[in-house]
Short mmCIF file of N, CA and C in Angstrom, two decimals:
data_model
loop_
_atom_site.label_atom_id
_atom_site.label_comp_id
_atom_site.label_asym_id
_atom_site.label_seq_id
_atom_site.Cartn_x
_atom_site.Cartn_y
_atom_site.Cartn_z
N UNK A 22 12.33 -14.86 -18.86
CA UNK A 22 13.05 -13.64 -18.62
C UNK A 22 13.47 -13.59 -17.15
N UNK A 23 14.71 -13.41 -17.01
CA UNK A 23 15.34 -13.65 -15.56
C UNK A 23 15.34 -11.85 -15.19
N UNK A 24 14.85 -11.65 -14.14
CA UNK A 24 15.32 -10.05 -13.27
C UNK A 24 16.21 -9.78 -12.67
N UNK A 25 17.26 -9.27 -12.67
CA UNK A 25 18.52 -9.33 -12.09
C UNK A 25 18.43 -7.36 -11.44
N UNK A 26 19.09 -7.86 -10.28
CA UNK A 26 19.13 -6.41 -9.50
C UNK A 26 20.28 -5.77 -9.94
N UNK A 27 19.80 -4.30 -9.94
CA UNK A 27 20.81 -3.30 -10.70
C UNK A 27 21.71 -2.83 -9.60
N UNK A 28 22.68 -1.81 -9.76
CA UNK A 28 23.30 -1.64 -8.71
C UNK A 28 23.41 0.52 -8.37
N UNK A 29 22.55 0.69 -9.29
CA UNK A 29 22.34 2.00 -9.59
C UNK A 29 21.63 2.71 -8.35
N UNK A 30 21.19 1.85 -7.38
CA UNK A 30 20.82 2.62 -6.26
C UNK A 30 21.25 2.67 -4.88
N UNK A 31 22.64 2.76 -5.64
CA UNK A 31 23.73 3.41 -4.17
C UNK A 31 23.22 4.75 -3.21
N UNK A 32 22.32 5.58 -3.97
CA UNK A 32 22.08 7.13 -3.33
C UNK A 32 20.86 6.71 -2.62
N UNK A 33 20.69 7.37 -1.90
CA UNK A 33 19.12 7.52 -0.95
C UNK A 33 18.07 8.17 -2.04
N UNK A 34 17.03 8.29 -2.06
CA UNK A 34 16.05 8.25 -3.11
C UNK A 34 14.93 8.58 -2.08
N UNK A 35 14.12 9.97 -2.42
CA UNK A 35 12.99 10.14 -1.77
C UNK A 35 12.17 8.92 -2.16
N UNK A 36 11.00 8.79 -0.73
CA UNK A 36 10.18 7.63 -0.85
C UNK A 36 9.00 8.19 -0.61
N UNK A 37 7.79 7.76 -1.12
CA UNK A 37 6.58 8.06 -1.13
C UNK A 37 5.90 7.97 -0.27
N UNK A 38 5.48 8.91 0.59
CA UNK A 38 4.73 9.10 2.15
C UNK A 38 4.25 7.34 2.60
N UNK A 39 3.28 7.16 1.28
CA UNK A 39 2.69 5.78 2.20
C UNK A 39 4.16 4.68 2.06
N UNK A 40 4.89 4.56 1.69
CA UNK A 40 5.97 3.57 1.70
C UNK A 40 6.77 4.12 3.11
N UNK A 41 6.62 5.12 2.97
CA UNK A 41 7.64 5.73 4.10
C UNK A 41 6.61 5.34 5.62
N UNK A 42 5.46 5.29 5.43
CA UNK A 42 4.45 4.76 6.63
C UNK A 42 4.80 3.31 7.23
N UNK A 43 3.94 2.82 5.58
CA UNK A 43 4.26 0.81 5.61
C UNK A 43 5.48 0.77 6.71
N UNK A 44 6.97 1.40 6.53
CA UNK A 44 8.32 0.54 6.82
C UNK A 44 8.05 0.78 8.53
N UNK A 45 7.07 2.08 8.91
CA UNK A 45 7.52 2.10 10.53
C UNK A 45 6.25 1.41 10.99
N UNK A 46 5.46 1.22 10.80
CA UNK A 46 3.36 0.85 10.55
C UNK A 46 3.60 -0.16 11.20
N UNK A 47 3.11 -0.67 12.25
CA UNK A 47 2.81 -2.06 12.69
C UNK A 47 1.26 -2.54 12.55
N UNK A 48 1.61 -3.95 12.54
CA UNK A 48 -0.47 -4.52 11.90
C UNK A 48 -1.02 -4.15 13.37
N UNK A 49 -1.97 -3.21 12.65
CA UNK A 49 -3.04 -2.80 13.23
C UNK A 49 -3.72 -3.72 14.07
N UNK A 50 -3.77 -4.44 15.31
CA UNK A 50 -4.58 -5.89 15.79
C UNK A 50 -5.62 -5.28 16.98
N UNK A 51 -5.69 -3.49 17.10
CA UNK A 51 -6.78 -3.45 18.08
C UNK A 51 -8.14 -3.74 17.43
N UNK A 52 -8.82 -3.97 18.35
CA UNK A 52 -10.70 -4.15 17.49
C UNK A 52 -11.35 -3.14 17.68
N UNK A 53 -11.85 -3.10 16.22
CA UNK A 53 -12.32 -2.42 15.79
C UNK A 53 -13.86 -2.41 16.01
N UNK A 54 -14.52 -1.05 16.16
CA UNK A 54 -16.09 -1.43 16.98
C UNK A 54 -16.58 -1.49 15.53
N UNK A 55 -15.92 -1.37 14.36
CA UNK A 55 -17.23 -2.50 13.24
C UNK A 55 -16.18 -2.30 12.12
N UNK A 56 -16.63 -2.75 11.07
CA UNK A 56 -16.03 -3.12 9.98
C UNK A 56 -14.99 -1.69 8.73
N UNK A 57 -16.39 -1.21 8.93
CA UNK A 57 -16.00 0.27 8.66
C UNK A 57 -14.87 0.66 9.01
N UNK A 58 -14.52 0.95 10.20
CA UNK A 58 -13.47 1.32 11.46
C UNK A 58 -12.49 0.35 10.48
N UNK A 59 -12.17 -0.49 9.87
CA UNK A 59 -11.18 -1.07 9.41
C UNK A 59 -10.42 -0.62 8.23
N UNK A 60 -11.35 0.39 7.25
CA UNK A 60 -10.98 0.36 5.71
C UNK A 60 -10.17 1.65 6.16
N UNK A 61 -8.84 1.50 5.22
CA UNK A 61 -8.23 3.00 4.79
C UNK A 61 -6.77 1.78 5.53
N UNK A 62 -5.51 3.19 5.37
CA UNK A 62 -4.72 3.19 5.74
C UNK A 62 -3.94 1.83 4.88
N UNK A 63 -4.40 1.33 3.72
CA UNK A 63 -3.85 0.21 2.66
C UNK A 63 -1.98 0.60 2.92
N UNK A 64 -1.52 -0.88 2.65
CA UNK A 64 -0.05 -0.58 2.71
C UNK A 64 0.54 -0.85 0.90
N UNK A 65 1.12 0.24 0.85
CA UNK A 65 1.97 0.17 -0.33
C UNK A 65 3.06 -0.17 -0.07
N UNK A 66 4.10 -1.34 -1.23
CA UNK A 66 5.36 -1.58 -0.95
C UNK A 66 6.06 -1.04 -2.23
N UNK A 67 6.83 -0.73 -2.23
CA UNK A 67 7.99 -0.78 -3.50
C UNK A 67 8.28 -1.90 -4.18
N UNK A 68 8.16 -2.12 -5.28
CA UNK A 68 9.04 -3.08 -6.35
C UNK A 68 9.78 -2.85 -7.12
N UNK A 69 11.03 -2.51 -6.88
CA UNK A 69 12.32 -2.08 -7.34
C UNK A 69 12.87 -3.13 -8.35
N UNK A 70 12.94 -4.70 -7.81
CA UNK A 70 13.33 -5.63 -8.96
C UNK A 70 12.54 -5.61 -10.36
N UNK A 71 11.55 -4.81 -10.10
CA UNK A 71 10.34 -4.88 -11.42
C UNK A 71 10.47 -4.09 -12.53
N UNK A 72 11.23 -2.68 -12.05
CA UNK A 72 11.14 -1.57 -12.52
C UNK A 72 12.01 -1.84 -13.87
N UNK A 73 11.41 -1.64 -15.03
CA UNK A 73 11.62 -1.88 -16.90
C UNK A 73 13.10 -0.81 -16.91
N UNK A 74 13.22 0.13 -16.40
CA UNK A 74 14.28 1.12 -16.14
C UNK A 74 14.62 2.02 -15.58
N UNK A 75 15.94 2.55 -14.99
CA UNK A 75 16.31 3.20 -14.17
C UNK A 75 15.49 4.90 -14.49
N UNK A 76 14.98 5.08 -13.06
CA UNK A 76 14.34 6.04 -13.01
C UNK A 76 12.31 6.12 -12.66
N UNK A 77 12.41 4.73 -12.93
CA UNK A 77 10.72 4.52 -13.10
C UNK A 77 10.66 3.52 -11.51
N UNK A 78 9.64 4.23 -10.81
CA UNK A 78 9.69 3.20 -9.43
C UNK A 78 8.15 2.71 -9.14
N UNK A 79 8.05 1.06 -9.11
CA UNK A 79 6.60 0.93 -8.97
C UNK A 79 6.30 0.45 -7.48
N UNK A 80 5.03 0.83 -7.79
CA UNK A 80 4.68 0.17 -6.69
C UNK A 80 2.94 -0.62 -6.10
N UNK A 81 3.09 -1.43 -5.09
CA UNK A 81 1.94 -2.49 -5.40
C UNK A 81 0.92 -1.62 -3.66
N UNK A 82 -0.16 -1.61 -4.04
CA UNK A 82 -0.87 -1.38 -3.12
C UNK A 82 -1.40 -2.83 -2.72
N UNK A 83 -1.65 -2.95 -1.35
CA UNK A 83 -1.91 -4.48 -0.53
C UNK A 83 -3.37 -4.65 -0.19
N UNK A 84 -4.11 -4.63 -1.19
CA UNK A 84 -5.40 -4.40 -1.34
C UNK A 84 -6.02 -5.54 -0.30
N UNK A 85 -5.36 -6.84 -0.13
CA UNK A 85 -6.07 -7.61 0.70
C UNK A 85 -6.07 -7.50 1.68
N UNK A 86 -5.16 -6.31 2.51
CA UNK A 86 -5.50 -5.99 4.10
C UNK A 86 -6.36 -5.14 4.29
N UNK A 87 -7.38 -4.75 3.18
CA UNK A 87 -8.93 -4.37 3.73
C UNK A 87 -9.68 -5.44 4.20
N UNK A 88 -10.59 -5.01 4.54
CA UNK A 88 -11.20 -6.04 5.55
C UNK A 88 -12.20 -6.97 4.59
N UNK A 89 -12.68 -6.70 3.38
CA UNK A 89 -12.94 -7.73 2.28
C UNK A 89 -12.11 -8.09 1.22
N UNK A 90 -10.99 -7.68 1.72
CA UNK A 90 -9.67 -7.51 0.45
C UNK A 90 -10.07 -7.74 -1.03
N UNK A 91 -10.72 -6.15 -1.02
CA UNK A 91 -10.99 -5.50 -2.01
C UNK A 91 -10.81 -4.05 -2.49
N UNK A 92 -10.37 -3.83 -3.14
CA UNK A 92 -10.15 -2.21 -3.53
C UNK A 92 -11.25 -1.43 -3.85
N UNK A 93 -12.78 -2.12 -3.53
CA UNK A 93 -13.77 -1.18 -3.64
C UNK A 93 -14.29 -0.98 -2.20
N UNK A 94 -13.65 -1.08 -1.22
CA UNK A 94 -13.54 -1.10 0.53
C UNK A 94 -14.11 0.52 0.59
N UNK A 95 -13.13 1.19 0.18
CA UNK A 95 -13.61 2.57 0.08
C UNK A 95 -14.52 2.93 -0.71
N UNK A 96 -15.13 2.86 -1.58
CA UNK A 96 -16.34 3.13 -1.90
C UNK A 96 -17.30 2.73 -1.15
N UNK A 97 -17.69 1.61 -1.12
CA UNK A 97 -18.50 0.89 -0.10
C UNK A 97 -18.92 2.21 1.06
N UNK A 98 -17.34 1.97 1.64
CA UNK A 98 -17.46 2.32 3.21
C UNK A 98 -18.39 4.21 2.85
N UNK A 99 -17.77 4.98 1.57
CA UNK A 99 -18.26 6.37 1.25
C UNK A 99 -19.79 6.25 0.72
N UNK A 100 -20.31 5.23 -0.13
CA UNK A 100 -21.94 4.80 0.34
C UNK A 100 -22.58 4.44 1.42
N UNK A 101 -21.92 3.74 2.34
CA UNK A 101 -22.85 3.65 3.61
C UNK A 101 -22.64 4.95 4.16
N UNK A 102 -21.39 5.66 4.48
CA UNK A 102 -21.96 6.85 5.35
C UNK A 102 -22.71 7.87 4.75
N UNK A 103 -22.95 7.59 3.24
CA UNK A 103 -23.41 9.00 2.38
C UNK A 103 -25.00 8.77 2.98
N UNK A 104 -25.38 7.72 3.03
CA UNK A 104 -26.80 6.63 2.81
C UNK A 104 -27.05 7.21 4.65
N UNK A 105 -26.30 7.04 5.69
CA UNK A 105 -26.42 7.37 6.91
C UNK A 105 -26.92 8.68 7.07
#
């Protein structure tokens, strides 16, 4: 199955706070005084070539720029401070 880009999105189209972050967001490279200090702030992108039909917009959260690139980063991190 080949994906071919539509041409239906001539108009501007509200964008979803964290997409609207990701595009101005630069990688984070100060250090961090521990690991913790790292989790949150995940970047979501848009996948527009993906979308099954006009009107439906997906999108991929970048789970591996947590610092175990894992999506249970936040839990984790909400047990150790509960446990603190």
């Amino acid at each position: 199955m080949r994906i071919q880009e539509t041409t239906h999105r001539d108009e501007p189209r509200p964008r979803h706070p964290a997409v609207e972050r990701s595009k101005t967001s630069k990688v984070n490279t100060t250090p961090k005084r521990s690991i913790l200090a790292a989790i949150g702030n995940t970047p979501m992108v848009e996948l527009p070539n993906l979308s099954p039909k006009e009107g439906i917009r997906l999108y991929a959260k970048l789970e591996g720029h947590n610092p175990t690139g894992s999506v249970k980063d936040r839990i984790a991190l909400c047990m150790i401070e509960q446990a603190e």
